[in-house]
Tab-separated table of C-alpha atoms and ligand atoms in Angstrom:
chain	number	residue	atom	x	y	z
A	71	MET	CA	-27.248	35.374	-59.037
A	72	SER	CA	-26.209	32.041	-60.500
A	73	SER	CA	-26.477	33.277	-64.066
A	74	ILE	CA	-23.743	35.831	-63.439
A	75	PRO	CA	-20.345	34.415	-64.267
A	76	ASP	CA	-17.523	34.748	-61.784
A	77	THR	CA	-15.381	36.574	-64.218
A	78	ILE	CA	-16.459	38.379	-67.298
A	79	GLU	CA	-14.822	39.572	-70.389
A	80	ARG	CA	-13.801	43.097	-69.676
A	81	ASP	CA	-15.688	44.409	-72.645
A	82	GLY	CA	-18.078	47.311	-72.228
A	83	GLY	CA	-15.059	49.564	-72.422
A	84	ASP	CA	-12.706	47.442	-70.337
A	85	LEU	CA	-14.138	48.802	-67.156
A	86	PRO	CA	-11.793	48.727	-64.185
A	87	PRO	CA	-12.836	46.753	-61.092
A	88	LEU	CA	-13.985	48.213	-57.795
A	89	LEU	CA	-13.505	45.590	-55.119
A	90	LEU	CA	-15.550	45.346	-51.955
A	91	LYS	CA	-14.337	44.184	-48.554
A	92	PRO	CA	-15.440	40.783	-47.256
A	93	GLN	CA	-19.189	40.584	-46.450
A	94	GLU	CA	-19.885	44.015	-47.885
A	95	GLU	CA	-21.691	42.634	-50.924
A	96	ARG	CA	-24.643	41.438	-48.831
A	97	ARG	CA	-26.644	44.636	-48.940
A	98	LEU	CA	-26.123	44.923	-52.672
A	99	GLN	CA	-27.110	41.337	-53.235
A	100	ALA	CA	-30.272	42.028	-51.235
A	101	GLY	CA	-31.144	44.741	-53.738
A	102	HIS	CA	-29.550	47.974	-52.586
A	103	LEU	CA	-27.672	50.039	-55.136
A	104	TRP	CA	-25.229	52.046	-53.058
A	105	VAL	CA	-21.679	51.419	-51.905
A	106	PHE	CA	-20.210	53.475	-49.069
A	107	SER	CA	-16.509	54.250	-48.844
A	108	ASN	CA	-15.910	52.018	-45.797
A	109	GLU	CA	-17.187	49.043	-47.822
A	110	VAL	CA	-14.572	49.374	-50.536
A	111	ASN	CA	-11.333	47.421	-50.476
A	112	VAL	CA	-9.298	50.573	-50.905
A	113	ALA	CA	-6.015	48.714	-50.553
A	114	ALA	CA	-6.765	46.821	-53.782
A	115	THR	CA	-8.829	49.498	-55.551
A	116	PRO	CA	-8.194	52.931	-54.036
A	117	LEU	CA	-11.117	55.289	-54.530
A	118	THR	CA	-8.687	58.098	-55.208
A	119	GLY	CA	-7.661	56.203	-58.334
A	120	PHE	CA	-11.053	56.998	-59.935
A	121	THR	CA	-12.363	60.181	-61.441
A	122	PRO	CA	-15.831	61.422	-60.406
A	123	GLY	CA	-18.413	59.500	-62.405
A	124	GLN	CA	-16.072	56.837	-63.725
A	125	HIS	CA	-17.756	53.547	-64.635
A	126	VAL	CA	-16.528	50.353	-63.040
A	127	GLN	CA	-17.304	46.696	-62.549
A	128	LEU	CA	-18.340	46.186	-58.976
A	129	ARG	CA	-16.805	42.987	-57.641
A	130	SER	CA	-17.150	41.106	-54.379
A	131	SER	CA	-14.255	40.466	-52.028
A	132	ARG	CA	-13.895	37.112	-53.787
A	133	ASP	CA	-13.735	38.891	-57.097
A	134	HIS	CA	-17.209	37.860	-58.272
A	135	PHE	CA	-18.958	40.218	-60.651
A	136	LEU	CA	-21.790	42.069	-58.864
A	137	GLY	CA	-22.733	44.570	-61.503
A	138	TYR	CA	-21.770	47.756	-63.282
A	139	ALA	CA	-21.573	50.915	-61.260
A	140	TYR	CA	-20.248	54.416	-61.290
A	141	VAL	CA	-17.868	55.819	-58.728
A	142	ASN	CA	-17.402	59.164	-57.106
A	143	PRO	CA	-14.456	59.402	-54.725
A	144	ARG	CA	-15.700	62.776	-53.453
A	145	THR	CA	-19.065	61.719	-52.076
A	146	LEU	CA	-20.291	59.700	-49.087
A	147	ILE	CA	-21.902	57.253	-51.479
A	148	SER	CA	-18.821	56.010	-53.285
A	149	ALA	CA	-20.553	54.004	-55.984
A	150	ARG	CA	-24.039	53.374	-57.325
A	151	LEU	CA	-25.028	50.243	-59.168
A	152	LEU	CA	-26.353	50.729	-62.690
A	153	GLY	CA	-27.109	47.154	-63.637
A	154	ARG	CA	-26.440	43.569	-62.716
A	155	ASP	CA	-26.494	41.971	-66.157
A	156	PRO	CA	-22.968	41.554	-67.488
A	157	ALA	CA	-24.322	41.734	-71.030
A	158	PHE	CA	-25.491	45.325	-70.483
A	159	PRO	CA	-22.628	47.638	-69.565
A	160	PRO	CA	-23.453	51.284	-68.925
A	161	GLY	CA	-24.405	52.844	-72.216
A	162	LYS	CA	-27.219	53.576	-74.588
A	163	SER	CA	-28.731	50.076	-74.816
A	164	LEU	CA	-28.982	49.796	-71.057
A	165	LEU	CA	-30.615	53.227	-70.913
A	166	VAL	CA	-33.058	52.398	-73.707
A	167	HIS	CA	-34.062	49.287	-71.801
A	168	ARG	CA	-34.496	51.213	-68.543
A	169	PHE	CA	-36.600	53.938	-70.194
A	170	LYS	CA	-38.812	51.369	-71.906
A	171	VAL	CA	-39.496	49.628	-68.604
A	172	ALA	CA	-40.134	52.974	-66.891
A	173	LEU	CA	-42.433	54.175	-69.663
A	174	ALA	CA	-44.445	50.951	-69.606
A	175	LEU	CA	-45.296	51.555	-65.940
A	176	ARG	CA	-46.409	55.149	-66.535
A	177	GLU	CA	-48.487	54.127	-69.532
A	178	ARG	CA	-50.285	51.632	-67.335
A	179	LEU	CA	-50.892	54.239	-64.672
A	180	TYR	CA	-51.871	57.329	-66.634
A	181	THR	CA	-54.108	58.105	-69.551
A	182	SER	CA	-52.300	61.300	-70.501
A	183	PRO	CA	-48.550	61.799	-70.848
A	184	PHE	CA	-47.898	63.977	-67.810
A	185	TYR	CA	-45.830	62.259	-65.150
A	186	ARG	CA	-42.415	61.539	-63.759
A	187	LEU	CA	-41.065	59.182	-66.366
A	188	ALA	CA	-37.937	58.156	-64.491
A	189	PHE	CA	-37.401	58.346	-60.753
A	190	GLY	CA	-33.739	57.654	-60.039
A	191	GLU	CA	-32.891	54.601	-57.991
A	192	ALA	CA	-36.522	53.441	-58.005
A	193	ASP	CA	-36.287	52.999	-61.784
A	194	LEU	CA	-32.748	51.629	-61.535
A	195	LEU	CA	-31.440	54.903	-62.892
A	196	PRO	CA	-29.536	56.242	-59.892
A	197	GLY	CA	-28.997	59.976	-60.087
A	198	LEU	CA	-31.461	60.711	-62.895
A	199	VAL	CA	-35.003	62.004	-62.946
A	200	VAL	CA	-37.050	62.766	-66.031
A	201	ASP	CA	-40.447	64.455	-66.076
A	202	ARG	CA	-42.760	64.285	-69.054
A	203	TYR	CA	-45.016	67.144	-70.139
A	204	GLY	CA	-46.610	65.705	-73.248
A	205	SER	CA	-44.005	66.112	-75.976
A	206	VAL	CA	-41.554	67.992	-73.731
A	207	LEU	CA	-39.166	66.281	-71.334
A	208	VAL	CA	-37.321	67.859	-68.433
A	209	ALA	CA	-34.356	65.810	-67.253
A	210	GLN	CA	-32.317	66.367	-64.135
A	211	ILE	CA	-28.988	64.728	-63.481
A	212	GLY	CA	-27.819	64.649	-59.882
A	213	THR	CA	-24.569	62.688	-60.028
A	214	ALA	CA	-21.259	62.743	-61.858
A	215	GLY	CA	-21.814	59.154	-62.985
A	216	MET	CA	-24.973	60.124	-64.862
A	217	GLU	CA	-23.427	63.324	-66.163
A	218	VAL	CA	-20.813	61.175	-67.919
A	219	MET	CA	-23.675	59.500	-69.831
A	220	LYS	CA	-25.479	62.701	-70.718
A	221	GLU	CA	-25.329	62.203	-74.484
A	222	GLU	CA	-26.435	58.596	-74.292
A	223	ILE	CA	-29.293	59.543	-71.963
A	224	LEU	CA	-30.532	62.038	-74.523
A	225	GLU	CA	-30.203	59.564	-77.396
A	226	ALA	CA	-32.039	56.893	-75.431
A	227	LEU	CA	-34.855	59.287	-74.463
A	228	VAL	CA	-35.235	60.367	-78.063
A	229	GLN	CA	-35.397	56.760	-79.206
A	230	VAL	CA	-37.912	55.619	-76.574
A	231	VAL	CA	-40.153	58.666	-76.105
A	232	LYS	CA	-39.655	60.644	-79.338
A	233	PRO	CA	-40.044	64.023	-77.642
A	234	GLU	CA	-40.176	67.327	-79.497
A	235	ALA	CA	-38.007	69.082	-76.931
A	236	VAL	CA	-35.810	68.167	-73.980
A	237	LEU	CA	-34.521	70.480	-71.248
A	238	TRP	CA	-31.575	69.723	-68.991
A	239	LYS	CA	-32.537	71.174	-65.629
A	240	ASN	CA	-29.182	70.401	-64.119
A	241	ASP	CA	-29.199	73.074	-61.434
A	242	SER	CA	-29.744	71.100	-58.245
A	243	PRO	CA	-27.434	72.128	-55.373
A	244	ILE	CA	-26.493	68.473	-54.777
A	245	ARG	CA	-24.404	68.654	-57.961
A	246	GLU	CA	-21.872	70.762	-56.084
A	247	LEU	CA	-21.162	67.894	-53.698
A	248	GLU	CA	-20.614	65.701	-56.745
A	249	GLY	CA	-18.136	68.159	-58.207
A	250	ILE	CA	-20.199	68.954	-61.286
A	251	GLU	CA	-21.336	72.381	-62.379
A	252	ARG	CA	-24.933	73.592	-62.245
A	253	TYR	CA	-26.662	74.726	-65.416
A	254	VAL	CA	-29.926	74.783	-67.335
A	255	GLU	CA	-29.757	74.177	-71.077
A	256	THR	CA	-31.853	72.986	-73.966
A	257	ALA	CA	-30.823	69.487	-74.983
A	258	MET	CA	-32.928	69.368	-78.156
A	259	GLY	CA	-35.806	71.109	-79.913
A	260	LYS	CA	-37.462	74.299	-78.754
A	261	VAL	CA	-38.340	74.178	-75.073
A	262	PRO	CA	-41.346	76.410	-74.296
A	263	ASP	CA	-41.135	78.778	-71.304
A	264	LEU	CA	-44.449	77.482	-70.046
A	265	VAL	CA	-46.230	74.183	-70.436
A	266	GLU	CA	-49.815	73.331	-69.626
A	267	VAL	CA	-50.401	70.512	-67.175
A	268	PRO	CA	-53.928	69.124	-66.873
A	269	GLU	CA	-54.688	67.909	-63.374
A	270	GLY	CA	-57.864	67.668	-61.326
A	271	GLY	CA	-59.954	69.501	-63.895
A	272	VAL	CA	-57.591	72.480	-64.025
A	273	THR	CA	-55.128	73.329	-66.782
A	274	PHE	CA	-52.070	74.574	-64.928
A	275	ARG	CA	-49.541	76.926	-66.439
A	276	VAL	CA	-46.148	75.674	-65.372
A	277	PRO	CA	-42.839	77.454	-65.959
A	278	LEU	CA	-40.076	75.039	-66.975
A	279	ALA	CA	-36.608	76.592	-67.146
A	280	SER	CA	-37.518	79.244	-64.555
A	281	GLY	CA	-39.680	76.939	-62.425
A	282	GLN	CA	-38.703	75.080	-59.279
A	283	LYS	CA	-37.015	71.699	-59.530
A	284	THR	CA	-38.268	70.084	-62.742
A	285	GLY	CA	-41.286	72.390	-62.997
A	286	TRP	CA	-44.183	70.505	-61.463
A	287	TYR	CA	-44.465	68.472	-58.267
A	288	PHE	CA	-45.925	65.329	-59.760
A	289	ASP	CA	-45.236	63.474	-56.513
A	290	GLN	CA	-48.167	65.216	-54.807
A	291	SER	CA	-50.766	64.607	-57.499
A	292	ALA	CA	-52.496	61.739	-55.646
A	293	ASN	CA	-52.646	63.834	-52.474
A	294	ARG	CA	-54.101	66.767	-54.384
A	295	ALA	CA	-56.895	64.466	-55.555
A	296	LEU	CA	-57.389	63.329	-51.959
A	297	VAL	CA	-57.765	66.907	-50.743
A	298	ALA	CA	-60.115	67.849	-53.583
A	299	ARG	CA	-62.566	65.226	-52.320
A	300	TYR	CA	-63.061	67.249	-49.147
A	301	ALA	CA	-62.955	70.702	-50.692
A	302	LYS	CA	-66.605	71.371	-51.469
A	303	ASP	CA	-67.813	74.522	-49.696
A	304	ALA	CA	-64.628	74.680	-47.627
A	305	ARG	CA	-62.559	77.741	-46.851
A	306	MET	CA	-59.264	76.315	-47.998
A	307	LEU	CA	-55.700	77.390	-47.186
A	308	ASP	CA	-52.832	76.098	-49.334
A	309	VAL	CA	-49.533	76.833	-47.582
A	310	PHE	CA	-46.317	76.444	-49.604
A	311	SER	CA	-48.585	76.491	-52.606
A	312	TYR	CA	-46.010	76.840	-55.400
A	313	ALA	CA	-48.155	77.301	-58.541
A	314	GLY	CA	-51.405	76.763	-56.625
A	315	SER	CA	-51.712	73.083	-57.369
A	316	PHE	CA	-53.589	72.026	-54.220
A	317	GLY	CA	-55.553	75.257	-53.921
A	318	LEU	CA	-56.774	75.589	-57.477
A	319	GLN	CA	-57.862	71.964	-57.633
A	320	ALA	CA	-59.793	72.568	-54.417
A	321	ALA	CA	-61.345	75.641	-56.046
A	322	ARG	CA	-62.349	73.543	-59.033
A	323	ALA	CA	-63.859	70.983	-56.667
A	324	GLY	CA	-66.112	73.640	-55.176
A	325	ALA	CA	-64.196	75.259	-52.321
A	326	ALA	CA	-65.945	78.383	-51.030
A	327	GLU	CA	-62.672	80.355	-50.870
A	328	VAL	CA	-59.057	79.516	-51.532
A	329	THR	CA	-55.956	81.235	-50.151
A	330	CYS	CA	-52.486	80.308	-51.394
A	331	VAL	CA	-49.342	81.249	-49.461
A	332	ASP	CA	-45.847	81.052	-50.901
A	333	SER	CA	-42.650	83.069	-50.628
A	334	SER	CA	-41.954	82.881	-54.355
A	335	GLU	CA	-43.299	85.690	-56.488
A	336	SER	CA	-42.981	83.707	-59.699
A	337	ALA	CA	-44.816	80.726	-58.187
A	338	LEU	CA	-47.737	82.977	-57.258
A	339	GLU	CA	-47.665	84.578	-60.694
A	340	ALA	CA	-48.057	81.120	-62.207
A	341	ALA	CA	-50.959	80.468	-59.811
A	342	ALA	CA	-52.601	83.757	-60.818
A	343	ALA	CA	-52.226	82.956	-64.514
A	344	THR	CA	-53.737	79.505	-64.009
A	345	ALA	CA	-56.612	80.904	-61.952
A	346	ALA	CA	-57.410	83.493	-64.630
A	347	ALA	CA	-57.172	81.018	-67.500
A	348	ASN	CA	-59.471	78.579	-65.694
A	349	GLY	CA	-61.965	81.102	-64.346
A	350	LEU	CA	-61.109	80.343	-60.710
A	351	ASP	CA	-60.910	82.717	-57.763
A	352	VAL	CA	-57.958	82.667	-55.422
A	353	GLU	CA	-56.387	84.917	-52.820
A	354	LEU	CA	-52.609	84.981	-53.164
A	355	VAL	CA	-50.408	85.816	-50.200
A	356	LYS	CA	-46.702	86.296	-50.718
A	357	GLY	CA	-44.421	85.888	-47.736
A	358	ASP	CA	-42.759	83.567	-45.315
A	359	ALA	CA	-45.230	80.854	-44.373
A	360	PHE	CA	-44.510	81.013	-40.645
A	361	ASP	CA	-45.042	84.782	-40.591
A	362	MET	CA	-48.110	84.616	-42.810
A	363	LEU	CA	-49.743	81.920	-40.674
A	364	GLU	CA	-49.220	84.127	-37.642
A	365	ALA	CA	-50.619	87.116	-39.503
A	366	LEU	CA	-53.715	85.183	-40.577
A	367	HIS	CA	-54.209	84.135	-36.971
A	368	ALA	CA	-53.836	87.717	-35.785
A	369	ASP	CA	-56.511	88.648	-38.345
A	370	ARG	CA	-58.756	85.949	-36.827
A	371	ARG	CA	-59.044	84.124	-40.121
A	372	LYS	CA	-60.374	80.581	-39.993
A	373	PHE	CA	-60.288	77.747	-42.529
A	374	ASP	CA	-62.001	74.402	-42.929
A	375	LEU	CA	-59.223	72.754	-44.900
A	376	VAL	CA	-55.516	73.515	-44.570
A	377	VAL	CA	-52.663	71.964	-46.552
A	378	ILE	CA	-49.052	72.409	-45.475
A	379	ASP	CA	-46.515	71.152	-47.980
A	380	PRO	CA	-43.184	72.702	-46.992
A	381	PRO	CA	-39.838	72.215	-48.714
A	382	ALA	CA	-37.598	69.624	-47.037
A	383	PHE	CA	-36.586	71.103	-43.674
A	384	ILE	CA	-34.271	68.123	-43.079
A	385	LYS	CA	-32.035	67.675	-46.090
A	386	ARG	CA	-29.259	65.947	-44.193
A	387	ARG	CA	-29.465	63.844	-41.072
A	388	LYS	CA	-27.624	66.455	-39.063
A	389	ASP	CA	-30.435	68.955	-39.736
A	390	HIS	CA	-32.881	66.689	-37.907
A	391	PRO	CA	-33.267	68.504	-34.567
A	392	LYS	CA	-33.800	71.916	-36.133
A	393	GLY	CA	-36.003	70.505	-38.859
A	394	LEU	CA	-38.218	68.590	-36.456
A	395	ALA	CA	-38.722	71.771	-34.429
A	396	ALA	CA	-39.781	73.569	-37.626
A	397	TYR	CA	-42.314	70.848	-38.511
A	398	ARG	CA	-43.748	71.024	-34.999
A	399	ARG	CA	-44.090	74.781	-35.079
A	400	LEU	CA	-45.583	74.791	-38.546
A	401	ASN	CA	-48.212	72.192	-37.685
A	402	GLN	CA	-49.209	74.156	-34.629
A	403	LEU	CA	-49.506	77.403	-36.584
A	404	ALA	CA	-51.607	75.628	-39.199
A	405	MET	CA	-53.895	73.945	-36.691
A	406	GLN	CA	-54.508	77.261	-34.987
A	407	LEU	CA	-56.231	78.434	-38.148
A	408	LEU	CA	-58.508	75.427	-38.445
A	409	ASP	CA	-62.108	76.063	-37.605
A	410	ARG	CA	-64.174	73.546	-35.706
A	411	ASP	CA	-64.130	70.121	-37.337
A	412	GLY	CA	-61.531	71.193	-39.885
A	413	LEU	CA	-59.183	69.050	-41.950
A	414	LEU	CA	-55.405	69.357	-42.017
A	415	LEU	CA	-53.203	67.697	-44.611
A	416	SER	CA	-49.716	67.709	-43.160
A	417	CYS	CA	-46.913	66.822	-45.577
A	418	SER	CA	-43.170	66.386	-45.468
A	419	CYS	CA	-40.740	65.528	-48.234
A	420	SER	CA	-37.855	65.053	-45.782
A	421	TYR	CA	-36.743	61.452	-45.925
A	422	HIS	CA	-35.073	61.953	-42.543
A	423	LEU	CA	-38.364	62.852	-40.858
A	424	ALA	CA	-39.888	59.540	-39.816
A	425	PRO	CA	-43.614	59.245	-40.565
A	426	GLY	CA	-44.311	58.878	-36.838
A	427	GLU	CA	-42.510	62.140	-36.139
A	428	LEU	CA	-44.871	64.000	-38.418
A	429	THR	CA	-48.024	62.478	-36.926
A	430	ASP	CA	-46.562	63.195	-33.508
A	431	SER	CA	-46.059	66.851	-34.474
A	432	VAL	CA	-49.763	67.092	-35.268
A	433	GLN	CA	-50.691	65.259	-32.089
A	434	ARG	CA	-48.574	67.608	-29.969
A	435	ALA	CA	-50.129	70.612	-31.644
A	436	SER	CA	-53.596	69.291	-30.865
A	437	ARG	CA	-52.745	68.820	-27.192
A	438	HIS	CA	-51.182	72.249	-27.019
A	439	LEU	CA	-54.289	73.821	-28.486
A	440	GLY	CA	-56.674	71.703	-26.424
A	441	ARG	CA	-58.078	69.939	-29.463
A	442	PHE	CA	-58.410	66.379	-30.678
A	443	ALA	CA	-56.846	65.163	-33.930
A	444	GLN	CA	-57.878	62.013	-35.775
A	445	LEU	CA	-55.885	60.568	-38.651
A	446	ILE	CA	-58.381	59.797	-41.402
A	447	ALA	CA	-56.195	59.155	-44.436
A	448	VAL	CA	-52.570	58.384	-45.173
A	449	GLY	CA	-51.306	59.778	-48.445
A	450	ALA	CA	-48.299	58.646	-50.400
A	451	GLN	CA	-46.081	59.809	-53.222
A	452	SER	CA	-47.821	59.220	-56.530
A	453	PRO	CA	-47.039	55.942	-58.293
A	454	ASP	CA	-44.898	57.650	-60.937
A	455	HIS	CA	-42.512	57.973	-57.967
A	456	PRO	CA	-42.311	54.270	-57.186
A	457	VAL	CA	-40.490	53.078	-54.093
A	458	HIS	CA	-37.494	50.773	-54.389
A	459	PRO	CA	-38.143	48.582	-51.346
A	460	ALA	CA	-34.431	48.038	-50.738
A	461	VAL	CA	-33.579	51.725	-51.019
A	462	ASP	CA	-35.614	53.323	-48.288
A	463	GLU	CA	-34.541	56.812	-49.360
A	464	THR	CA	-36.895	56.476	-52.342
A	465	ARG	CA	-39.831	56.512	-49.888
A	466	TYR	CA	-39.570	60.131	-48.855
A	467	LEU	CA	-42.980	61.771	-49.066
A	468	ARG	CA	-45.236	61.748	-46.027
A	469	ALA	CA	-48.798	63.051	-46.104
A	470	PHE	CA	-51.362	62.666	-43.348
A	471	LEU	CA	-54.903	63.920	-43.422
A	472	PHE	CA	-56.257	64.753	-39.984
A	473	ARG	CA	-59.648	65.800	-38.788
A	474	VAL	CA	-59.340	68.185	-35.876
A	475	VAL	CA	-62.242	68.682	-33.490
A	476	ASP	CA	-62.616	70.941	-30.508
A	477	THR	CA	-63.413	68.454	-27.766
A	478	CYS	CA	-60.427	67.015	-25.988
B	1219	SAH	N1	-47.516	72.329	-52.768
B	1219	SAH	C1	-46.751	72.448	-53.964
B	1219	SAH	C2	-45.292	72.187	-53.806
B	1219	SAH	C3	-44.618	73.004	-52.743
B	1219	SAH	S1	-42.889	73.013	-52.859
B	1219	SAH	C4	-47.308	71.511	-55.035
B	1219	SAH	O1	-48.017	70.548	-54.710
B	1219	SAH	O2	-47.036	71.760	-56.207
B	1219	SAH	C5	-42.486	74.108	-51.579
B	1219	SAH	C6	-42.878	75.552	-51.824
B	1219	SAH	O3	-42.555	76.277	-50.637
B	1219	SAH	C7	-42.148	76.263	-52.940
B	1219	SAH	O4	-43.084	76.810	-53.821
B	1219	SAH	C8	-41.354	77.400	-52.262
B	1219	SAH	O5	-41.355	78.603	-53.020
B	1219	SAH	C9	-42.106	77.569	-50.992
B	1219	SAH	N2	-41.361	78.054	-49.840
B	1219	SAH	C10	-40.137	77.663	-49.406
B	1219	SAH	N3	-39.856	78.246	-48.231
B	1219	SAH	C11	-40.925	79.019	-47.897
B	1219	SAH	C12	-41.258	79.849	-46.791
B	1219	SAH	N4	-40.409	79.985	-45.751
B	1219	SAH	N5	-42.442	80.458	-46.789
B	1219	SAH	C13	-43.322	80.318	-47.804
B	1219	SAH	N6	-43.064	79.539	-48.870
B	1219	SAH	C14	-41.889	78.891	-48.920
């Protein structure tokens, strides 16, 4: 921190200060990026004096420069740090630098340009994700502070990545809490309705503007490869399948049969189109996963490999009790369908579900059903979703592969 001067020229647009209370800079100095409202010296710098998304200089209680941040007086997280170098105020050059650093990681990790290019806080770009589909980018802004920089984000992406088309997929519900509207719009070029994503030997057809989130769940790609290793000759069930990403890769890897379950018609249509284009066979079941798992059980269906990858049942901490109950029930319903010596990949993308709570859900299910579960592999979010070790919320994806046998 010694290279940061105590006071700085208020260039970078003469940004106003946001002062912290005594001791409240510690977490930030240890690497975290968030400021909560109770940490702000509101007597000196009232949060109500800022507009949502306004850029500030974050300063310690002793008025030392901590970094540049953006503020939102409406949200629980009052400010998020954008950068600690006084020479780089929020703006295009900072963004160009961030995208170059982010791109360098993905280019080391992947041989083809299909990945999450920028993952919010974990790439020091709080509130922004960008996915790359070859020459097409899909960007999603989640905060007012990033929305303010929308034009500069686009310019920086164009400069660093040189895409042919960019889509703003700014329709996440969290934007409402930030006080910014939800919309989907083309930022530049001609954005195709569908893109092709090569993964695990399958060329997936992925809807962009009409797809879920940013189109493709890149975070699960490593876990899909993990599952494919065990797919040969298996009767495989892919629950919450979206566009069939787990199931069709298992089919490609030699699964005997594949069944995909999802409540979204358009997701299953994408899965059907991919299956047809790749010469793969799949059974598609549309409906609520809980109901469909019960129906499959009633039909005495059995599987050797089951993947459950539900949407986040615990979006906010207060949803925890209900969400945990849903994970427990789901794991039990899934295990019921496993044949002798079957494999279950149990996933959760709820940050608020502790990893141990998910393994415990599987363990409880095994006891309830008089079976024995062994954890044989621990999956993680793919490395294009790096974890910021000081911001635990960036480590959100849990995936556990269990073998389930009949002896107890
Ligand atoms: N496994 C997918 C991602 C799944 S995302 C992949 O790796 O790409 C969660 C999916 O669950 C979405 O496709 C959504 O349509 C579906 N979904 C949400 N609630 C559901 C429910 N109650 N029953 C069945 N599917 C549901």
